[in-house]
Amino acid sequence: KPGQKKIESYFALP
Amino acid sequence: MFEAVLSNGSTLKKIFEGIKDLCTDVNFDVSSEGIKLQAMDSSHVSLVSLELHTDVFEQFRCDRDSMTLGLNMKSVTQIFKICGNDDSVTMRAEDEGETLEFTFEKGEDRVSTFELKLMDIDSEHLGIPDTEYQCNVKLPCSEYQRICRDMAGFGDNMTIDCQKGGVTFSVDGEVGKGKIFLKHQPNVEEKHKVIVTVKEGVELDFALRYLNNFAKAAPLSDHVQLGLNSDTPLSVRFDIEDKATLGSLKFFLAPKIKE
């Protein structure tokens, strides 16, 4: 099954 | 003190209905610019970002630089059951208060008030960059809602393939595979318009469970806007009453990674 990265890995913490 | 009056209370009701199944507790970040909210679902694969500009309110007052109001979504949606479709809503909180007061009014005949206990919610704010998407699709909310609902009957994931001329939504499940093609249709009446803008074609897979969850915000506007870039989260954006100046409710969803 294809996986999914966490949304945090796309949007940096400011 | 924070005080905001919204003559069209159903707007807030629709916003909460749109996010209640994704997030359990959320922070309302209030400032003189309006209200913002950012929250992730429990699996951290999607993100909700709400911006309500002061223009959406008839009256808006926030005396402090910022106030954080922690809300339990289940309680808020319960409270908004009190709110009739034509009711105005007033929200009020003292600077160091422990409650957010909601007042629902229809004329002067019927006034309901509820004081909600505020929560302390730990949440990290992510930096969402202003992204220029390779593909933008603007389609009627009813169409988005219908596609996600129909496709969920056949599989867990949906592929969105956006190319010049149109967008294809497809699903490959146990019983077979199917697709729905929507043609770029800029010259039809507003409610049927489909606008597909493509710099470079993008094809990505997404979990239908989340796409269907986002569709619960469909009553907020007539059209929804999808933004796609390869290998970055999908953006699903509902402008409040179709006016970006009033604010927007945006959802981001991480794509499925193909083996």
Short mmCIF file of N, CA, C and O in Angstrom, two decimals, chain A, chain B residues 40 43-45 125-127 231 233 254-257 259:
data_model
loop_
_atom_site.label_atom_id
_atom_site.label_comp_id
_atom_site.label_asym_id
_atom_site.label_seq_id
_atom_site.Cartn_x
_atom_site.Cartn_y
_atom_site.Cartn_z
N LYS A 1 0.85 -1.21 0.00
CA LYS A 1 0.00 0.00 0.00
C LYS A 1 0.87 1.24 0.00
O LYS A 1 1.88 1.28 0.72
N PRO A 2 0.53 2.22 -0.78
CA PRO A 2 1.35 3.43 -0.77
C PRO A 2 1.27 4.14 0.57
O PRO A 2 0.24 4.14 1.22
N GLY A 3 2.36 4.72 0.98
CA GLY A 3 2.39 5.41 2.26
C GLY A 3 2.11 6.89 2.11
O GLY A 3 1.78 7.38 1.03
N GLN A 4 2.22 7.57 3.19
CA GLN A 4 1.91 8.99 3.23
C GLN A 4 2.86 9.66 4.21
O GLN A 4 3.03 9.17 5.32
N LYS A 5 3.49 10.74 3.78
CA LYS A 5 4.37 11.46 4.71
C LYS A 5 3.52 12.34 5.61
O LYS A 5 2.42 12.74 5.25
N LYS A 6 4.05 12.66 6.77
CA LYS A 6 3.33 13.56 7.68
C LYS A 6 3.32 14.97 7.08
O LYS A 6 4.26 15.37 6.41
N ILE A 7 2.28 15.70 7.39
CA ILE A 7 2.11 17.04 6.82
C ILE A 7 3.22 17.99 7.31
O ILE A 7 3.64 18.90 6.60
N GLU A 8 3.75 17.71 8.53
CA GLU A 8 4.82 18.56 9.06
C GLU A 8 6.07 18.50 8.19
O GLU A 8 6.88 19.42 8.20
N SER A 9 6.25 17.38 7.47
CA SER A 9 7.48 17.26 6.68
C SER A 9 7.44 18.17 5.45
O SER A 9 8.46 18.38 4.80
N TYR A 10 6.27 18.70 5.13
CA TYR A 10 6.16 19.61 3.98
C TYR A 10 6.20 21.09 4.40
O TYR A 10 6.64 21.94 3.65
N PHE A 11 5.63 21.34 5.58
CA PHE A 11 5.55 22.74 6.04
C PHE A 11 6.49 22.94 7.22
O PHE A 11 6.33 22.30 8.25
N ALA A 12 7.41 23.85 7.04
CA ALA A 12 8.41 24.08 8.09
C ALA A 12 7.80 24.80 9.27
O ALA A 12 6.85 25.56 9.12
N LEU A 13 8.36 24.53 10.44
CA LEU A 13 7.97 25.33 11.61
C LEU A 13 8.63 26.70 11.47
O LEU A 13 9.81 26.77 11.16
N PRO A 14 7.87 27.77 11.65
CA PRO A 14 8.46 29.10 11.45
C PRO A 14 9.53 29.42 12.51
O PRO A 14 9.47 28.93 13.60
N MET B 40 -4.10 20.23 12.83
CA MET B 40 -3.86 19.01 12.07
C MET B 40 -4.85 17.94 12.52
O MET B 40 -5.36 17.99 13.63
N SER B 43 -3.89 12.02 12.62
CA SER B 43 -2.81 11.26 11.98
C SER B 43 -1.73 12.16 11.38
O SER B 43 -0.77 11.66 10.79
N HIS B 44 -1.93 13.47 11.47
CA HIS B 44 -0.96 14.44 10.95
C HIS B 44 -0.68 14.30 9.44
O HIS B 44 0.43 14.52 9.00
N VAL B 45 -1.67 13.94 8.67
CA VAL B 45 -1.46 13.93 7.22
C VAL B 45 -2.23 15.07 6.55
O VAL B 45 -2.00 15.38 5.38
N HIS B 125 2.47 25.76 15.35
CA HIS B 125 2.06 26.40 14.11
C HIS B 125 3.05 26.08 13.01
O HIS B 125 4.23 26.30 13.18
N LEU B 126 2.55 25.58 11.93
CA LEU B 126 3.43 25.30 10.79
C LEU B 126 3.45 26.51 9.87
O LEU B 126 2.48 27.26 9.81
N GLY B 127 4.56 26.68 9.19
CA GLY B 127 4.66 27.78 8.23
C GLY B 127 4.18 27.31 6.86
O GLY B 127 4.81 26.47 6.25
N ASP B 231 4.51 16.19 -5.61
CA ASP B 231 5.15 15.87 -4.32
C ASP B 231 4.96 16.90 -3.22
O ASP B 231 5.76 16.95 -2.29
N PRO B 233 1.71 18.87 -0.68
CA PRO B 233 0.31 18.66 -0.31
C PRO B 233 -0.68 19.34 -1.27
O PRO B 233 -0.40 20.42 -1.80
N ALA B 254 -1.43 15.56 2.41
CA ALA B 254 -0.21 14.95 1.87
C ALA B 254 -0.58 13.89 0.84
O ALA B 254 -1.50 13.11 1.06
N PRO B 255 0.14 13.87 -0.29
CA PRO B 255 -0.17 12.86 -1.31
C PRO B 255 0.30 11.48 -0.89
O PRO B 255 1.16 11.34 -0.03
N LYS B 256 -0.28 10.47 -1.50
CA LYS B 256 0.18 9.09 -1.29
C LYS B 256 1.49 8.93 -2.04
O LYS B 256 1.64 9.45 -3.16
N ILE B 257 2.41 8.21 -1.43
CA ILE B 257 3.69 7.98 -2.10
C ILE B 257 3.62 6.64 -2.82
O ILE B 257 3.32 5.62 -2.20
N GLU B 259 4.75 3.29 -4.53
CA GLU B 259 5.86 2.35 -4.30
C GLU B 259 6.75 2.31 -5.53
O GLU B 259 6.27 2.31 -6.64
#
